[in-house]
Amino acid sequence: MLIDAAREGLSAPVNLTWEITLKCNLQCRHCLSSAGRPHPEELDTRECYQVIDQLAEHKVFQINVGGGEPFARDDFFSILEYAGQKGIVACISTNGTMLDPQICRRLANVGRVYLQVSLDGVDEQTNDSIRGKGTYKLALEGMAHLADHGLEFSVNTVLTRQNYDQLEQLKALAAGYGANLRVSRFRPSGRARDCWQDLAPDKDQLENFSVWLQQDTQILTGDSFFSLTSEKRRRMGLDLCGAAKMTCCLSPNGDIYPCAFLQEDQFWAGNLRERSLYDIWHNSNIMRTFRGLDVKSCHSCFRFDSCRGGCPAVAYFMHKDLSQPDPECMMQCLGLQDQEVH
């Protein structure tokens, strides 16, 4: 099975997170990449085509395109169209503020694209306190344009202690545009490190969120919360960290990392300007390290076979140690990691 194979690492990533630019028109407080200004050595259009050629050669199924704001790149549509010609599905993460009828018309003609529009509150006050003044109205306008053009998208909310009690309302707001709600995990990387204490959900909120997730399987999470979700939801998808096993991250200048939340020097795997994706994926020391991660302190937990210690990125930023358990795992939060199955 795919998940069984993923535990050892696949022959190539199934999908790849591509931060295609650091250029962004916003300065969100929790941005994982501290985006704003473009990277001084970003891949140019030709180099992006070469990346796509490599992805297609190794049958990478999907690219999760983010940044920065992808639509801030002047050549983004040509890159997107080239990926479509190579049979690669693109999922675009956008702040939604640049979406207008012209862009949506072009998106409707590109082919297989899906979008995630970021919204971090059901009202202007909550959202704009995180994403900046005026972003709530602009994001809703962008979502309306997507809906008018029949484009498939989800509303992506990063769970914080400020919007925790708005989840039901956010789900209803998304449904009003024909979209699902996707809840992503707040991780202390990029600018998020500076606001972790203010925005990170507390233990009670995480516990109640876990219960809420069990009640609605239509809520999307990706693998963000695999370490605190129910067994039923686990069986619906990936149940362990996929970094270096099923996925990796490509930064704007061609650097490869196991995870988008660990774009630090010590986790650098290589650069596509110097080495091929195949070589980096198979031979990089850090990739091998991630495939061999073993959180021994979690071995006695009855859920160890499911989550394998949780999210290494959160463990690293909280403890500076990849071998530590995810501090927000439900078993850790409730002190149940030694509980036996009954």
PDB file of N, CA, C and O in Angstrom, residues 19-27 31-40 42 66-70 72-73 191 251-253 263:
ATOM      1  N   GLU A  19       7.560  26.896  -3.239  1.00  0.00           N
ATOM      2  CA  GLU A  19       7.467  28.331  -2.938  1.00  0.00           C
ATOM      3  C   GLU A  19       8.059  29.062  -4.135  1.00  0.00           C
ATOM      4  O   GLU A  19       9.264  29.278  -4.214  1.00  0.00           O
ATOM      5  N   ILE A  20       7.190  29.445  -5.029  1.00  0.00           N
ATOM      6  CA  ILE A  20       7.643  29.906  -6.332  1.00  0.00           C
ATOM      7  C   ILE A  20       8.178  31.337  -6.295  1.00  0.00           C
ATOM      8  O   ILE A  20       8.892  31.776  -7.187  1.00  0.00           O
ATOM      9  N   THR A  21       7.848  32.062  -5.239  1.00  0.00           N
ATOM     10  CA  THR A  21       8.380  33.414  -5.026  1.00  0.00           C
ATOM     11  C   THR A  21       8.216  33.785  -3.565  1.00  0.00           C
ATOM     12  O   THR A  21       7.326  33.267  -2.883  1.00  0.00           O
ATOM     13  N   LEU A  22       9.078  34.671  -3.103  1.00  0.00           N
ATOM     14  CA  LEU A  22       8.886  35.274  -1.786  1.00  0.00           C
ATOM     15  C   LEU A  22       8.221  36.635  -1.899  1.00  0.00           C
ATOM     16  O   LEU A  22       7.886  37.256  -0.887  1.00  0.00           O
ATOM     17  N   LYS A  23       8.020  37.101  -3.137  1.00  0.00           N
ATOM     18  CA  LYS A  23       7.351  38.375  -3.350  1.00  0.00           C
ATOM     19  C   LYS A  23       5.901  38.267  -2.888  1.00  0.00           C
ATOM     20  O   LYS A  23       5.199  37.304  -3.216  1.00  0.00           O
ATOM     21  N   CYS A  24       5.460  39.234  -2.126  1.00  0.00           N
ATOM     22  CA  CYS A  24       4.083  39.217  -1.627  1.00  0.00           C
ATOM     23  C   CYS A  24       3.628  40.630  -1.348  1.00  0.00           C
ATOM     24  O   CYS A  24       4.413  41.484  -0.910  1.00  0.00           O
ATOM     25  N   ASN A  25       2.340  40.863  -1.591  1.00  0.00           N
ATOM     26  CA  ASN A  25       1.760  42.173  -1.326  1.00  0.00           C
ATOM     27  C   ASN A  25       1.280  42.313   0.116  1.00  0.00           C
ATOM     28  O   ASN A  25       0.789  43.371   0.511  1.00  0.00           O
ATOM     29  N   LEU A  26       1.417  41.237   0.911  1.00  0.00           N
ATOM     30  CA  LEU A  26       1.011  41.269   2.324  1.00  0.00           C
ATOM     31  C   LEU A  26       2.218  40.977   3.219  1.00  0.00           C
ATOM     32  O   LEU A  26       3.265  40.537   2.752  1.00  0.00           O
ATOM     33  N   GLN A  27       2.010  41.202   4.518  1.00  0.00           N
ATOM     34  CA  GLN A  27       3.031  40.905   5.518  1.00  0.00           C
ATOM     35  C   GLN A  27       2.344  40.188   6.688  1.00  0.00           C
ATOM     36  O   GLN A  27       2.334  40.674   7.816  1.00  0.00           O
ATOM     37  N   CYS A  31       3.364  34.268   8.667  1.00  0.00           N
ATOM     38  CA  CYS A  31       3.892  33.734   7.399  1.00  0.00           C
ATOM     39  C   CYS A  31       5.053  32.781   7.652  1.00  0.00           C
ATOM     40  O   CYS A  31       6.051  33.152   8.293  1.00  0.00           O
ATOM     41  N   LEU A  32       4.944  31.572   7.139  1.00  0.00           N
ATOM     42  CA  LEU A  32       5.965  30.549   7.379  1.00  0.00           C
ATOM     43  C   LEU A  32       7.282  30.891   6.697  1.00  0.00           C
ATOM     44  O   LEU A  32       8.336  30.361   7.059  1.00  0.00           O
ATOM     45  N   SER A  33       7.239  31.791   5.694  1.00  0.00           N
ATOM     46  CA  SER A  33       8.436  32.092   4.908  1.00  0.00           C
ATOM     47  C   SER A  33       8.942  33.519   5.091  1.00  0.00           C
ATOM     48  O   SER A  33       9.863  33.935   4.401  1.00  0.00           O
ATOM     49  N   SER A  34       8.294  34.264   5.989  1.00  0.00           N
ATOM     50  CA  SER A  34       8.658  35.679   6.168  1.00  0.00           C
ATOM     51  C   SER A  34       8.650  36.410   4.824  1.00  0.00           C
ATOM     52  O   SER A  34       9.547  37.192   4.506  1.00  0.00           O
ATOM     53  N   ALA A  35       7.630  36.118   4.015  1.00  0.00           N
ATOM     54  CA  ALA A  35       7.569  36.648   2.649  1.00  0.00           C
ATOM     55  C   ALA A  35       7.290  38.151   2.628  1.00  0.00           C
ATOM     56  O   ALA A  35       6.754  38.721   3.564  1.00  0.00           O
ATOM     57  N   GLY A  36       7.635  38.748   1.523  1.00  0.00           N
ATOM     58  CA  GLY A  36       7.424  40.177   1.293  1.00  0.00           C
ATOM     59  C   GLY A  36       8.191  40.589   0.055  1.00  0.00           C
ATOM     60  O   GLY A  36       7.626  40.801  -1.011  1.00  0.00           O
ATOM     61  N   ARG A  37       9.493  40.637   0.186  1.00  0.00           N
ATOM     62  CA  ARG A  37      10.349  40.955  -0.952  1.00  0.00           C
ATOM     63  C   ARG A  37      10.750  39.661  -1.673  1.00  0.00           C
ATOM     64  O   ARG A  37      10.935  38.627  -1.034  1.00  0.00           O
ATOM     65  N   PRO A  38      10.933  39.728  -3.003  1.00  0.00           N
ATOM     66  CA  PRO A  38      11.349  38.523  -3.737  1.00  0.00           C
ATOM     67  C   PRO A  38      12.750  38.094  -3.333  1.00  0.00           C
ATOM     68  O   PRO A  38      13.589  38.917  -2.943  1.00  0.00           O
ATOM     69  N   HIS A  39      13.003  36.804  -3.420  1.00  0.00           N
ATOM     70  CA  HIS A  39      14.347  36.286  -3.176  1.00  0.00           C
ATOM     71  C   HIS A  39      15.279  36.837  -4.256  1.00  0.00           C
ATOM     72  O   HIS A  39      14.922  36.876  -5.434  1.00  0.00           O
ATOM     73  N   PRO A  40      16.479  37.289  -3.893  1.00  0.00           N
ATOM     74  CA  PRO A  40      17.380  37.891  -4.898  1.00  0.00           C
ATOM     75  C   PRO A  40      17.844  36.921  -5.980  1.00  0.00           C
ATOM     76  O   PRO A  40      18.332  37.361  -7.030  1.00  0.00           O
ATOM     77  N   GLU A  42      15.850  34.196  -7.287  1.00  0.00           N
ATOM     78  CA  GLU A  42      14.728  33.332  -7.669  1.00  0.00           C
ATOM     79  C   GLU A  42      14.946  32.711  -9.043  1.00  0.00           C
ATOM     80  O   GLU A  42      15.540  33.323  -9.941  1.00  0.00           O
ATOM     81  N   GLY A  66       2.985  27.883  -3.600  1.00  0.00           N
ATOM     82  CA  GLY A  66       2.744  28.966  -2.656  1.00  0.00           C
ATOM     83  C   GLY A  66       3.868  29.965  -2.709  1.00  0.00           C
ATOM     84  O   GLY A  66       4.575  30.087  -3.701  1.00  0.00           O
ATOM     85  N   GLY A  67       4.069  30.655  -1.613  1.00  0.00           N
ATOM     86  CA  GLY A  67       5.114  31.658  -1.567  1.00  0.00           C
ATOM     87  C   GLY A  67       5.226  32.251  -0.172  1.00  0.00           C
ATOM     88  O   GLY A  67       5.102  31.537   0.823  1.00  0.00           O
ATOM     89  N   GLY A  68       5.231  33.563  -0.169  1.00  0.00           N
ATOM     90  CA  GLY A  68       4.872  34.575  -1.143  1.00  0.00           C
ATOM     91  C   GLY A  68       3.496  34.386  -1.757  1.00  0.00           C
ATOM     92  O   GLY A  68       2.740  33.502  -1.443  1.00  0.00           O
ATOM     93  N   GLU A  69       3.220  35.292  -2.671  1.00  0.00           N
ATOM     94  CA  GLU A  69       1.968  35.263  -3.417  1.00  0.00           C
ATOM     95  C   GLU A  69       2.277  34.876  -4.862  1.00  0.00           C
ATOM     96  O   GLU A  69       2.893  35.658  -5.604  1.00  0.00           O
ATOM     97  N   PRO A  70       1.876  33.669  -5.298  1.00  0.00           N
ATOM     98  CA  PRO A  70       2.206  33.215  -6.655  1.00  0.00           C
ATOM     99  C   PRO A  70       1.794  34.191  -7.751  1.00  0.00           C
ATOM    100  O   PRO A  70       2.529  34.369  -8.732  1.00  0.00           O
ATOM    101  N   ALA A  72       1.882  37.211  -7.792  1.00  0.00           N
ATOM    102  CA  ALA A  72       2.752  38.382  -7.855  1.00  0.00           C
ATOM    103  C   ALA A  72       3.868  38.200  -8.878  1.00  0.00           C
ATOM    104  O   ALA A  72       4.525  39.175  -9.255  1.00  0.00           O
ATOM    105  N   ARG A  73       4.086  36.965  -9.345  1.00  0.00           N
ATOM    106  CA  ARG A  73       5.075  36.723 -10.398  1.00  0.00           C
ATOM    107  C   ARG A  73       4.458  37.019 -11.756  1.00  0.00           C
ATOM    108  O   ARG A  73       3.403  36.489 -12.102  1.00  0.00           O
ATOM    109  N   ARG A 191       7.865  34.174  10.243  1.00  0.00           N
ATOM    110  CA  ARG A 191       7.407  35.216  11.177  1.00  0.00           C
ATOM    111  C   ARG A 191       6.535  34.659  12.293  1.00  0.00           C
ATOM    112  O   ARG A 191       6.323  35.321  13.307  1.00  0.00           O
ATOM    113  N   SER A 251      12.355  25.776  -2.662  1.00  0.00           N
ATOM    114  CA  SER A 251      12.333  27.206  -2.351  1.00  0.00           C
ATOM    115  C   SER A 251      12.483  28.024  -3.635  1.00  0.00           C
ATOM    116  O   SER A 251      12.824  27.484  -4.691  1.00  0.00           O
ATOM    117  N   PRO A 252      12.263  29.343  -3.583  1.00  0.00           N
ATOM    118  CA  PRO A 252      12.294  30.157  -4.804  1.00  0.00           C
ATOM    119  C   PRO A 252      13.613  30.134  -5.560  1.00  0.00           C
ATOM    120  O   PRO A 252      13.633  30.351  -6.775  1.00  0.00           O
ATOM    121  N   ASN A 253      14.726  29.852  -4.876  1.00  0.00           N
ATOM    122  CA  ASN A 253      16.026  29.871  -5.560  1.00  0.00           C
ATOM    123  C   ASN A 253      16.518  28.484  -5.952  1.00  0.00           C
ATOM    124  O   ASN A 253      17.670  28.313  -6.337  1.00  0.00           O
ATOM    125  N   GLN A 263      12.887  25.242   6.540  1.00  0.00           N
ATOM    126  CA  GLN A 263      13.808  25.827   5.566  1.00  0.00           C
ATOM    127  C   GLN A 263      14.953  26.527   6.301  1.00  0.00           C
ATOM    128  O   GLN A 263      15.096  27.745   6.260  1.00  0.00           O
TER     129      GLN A 263
END
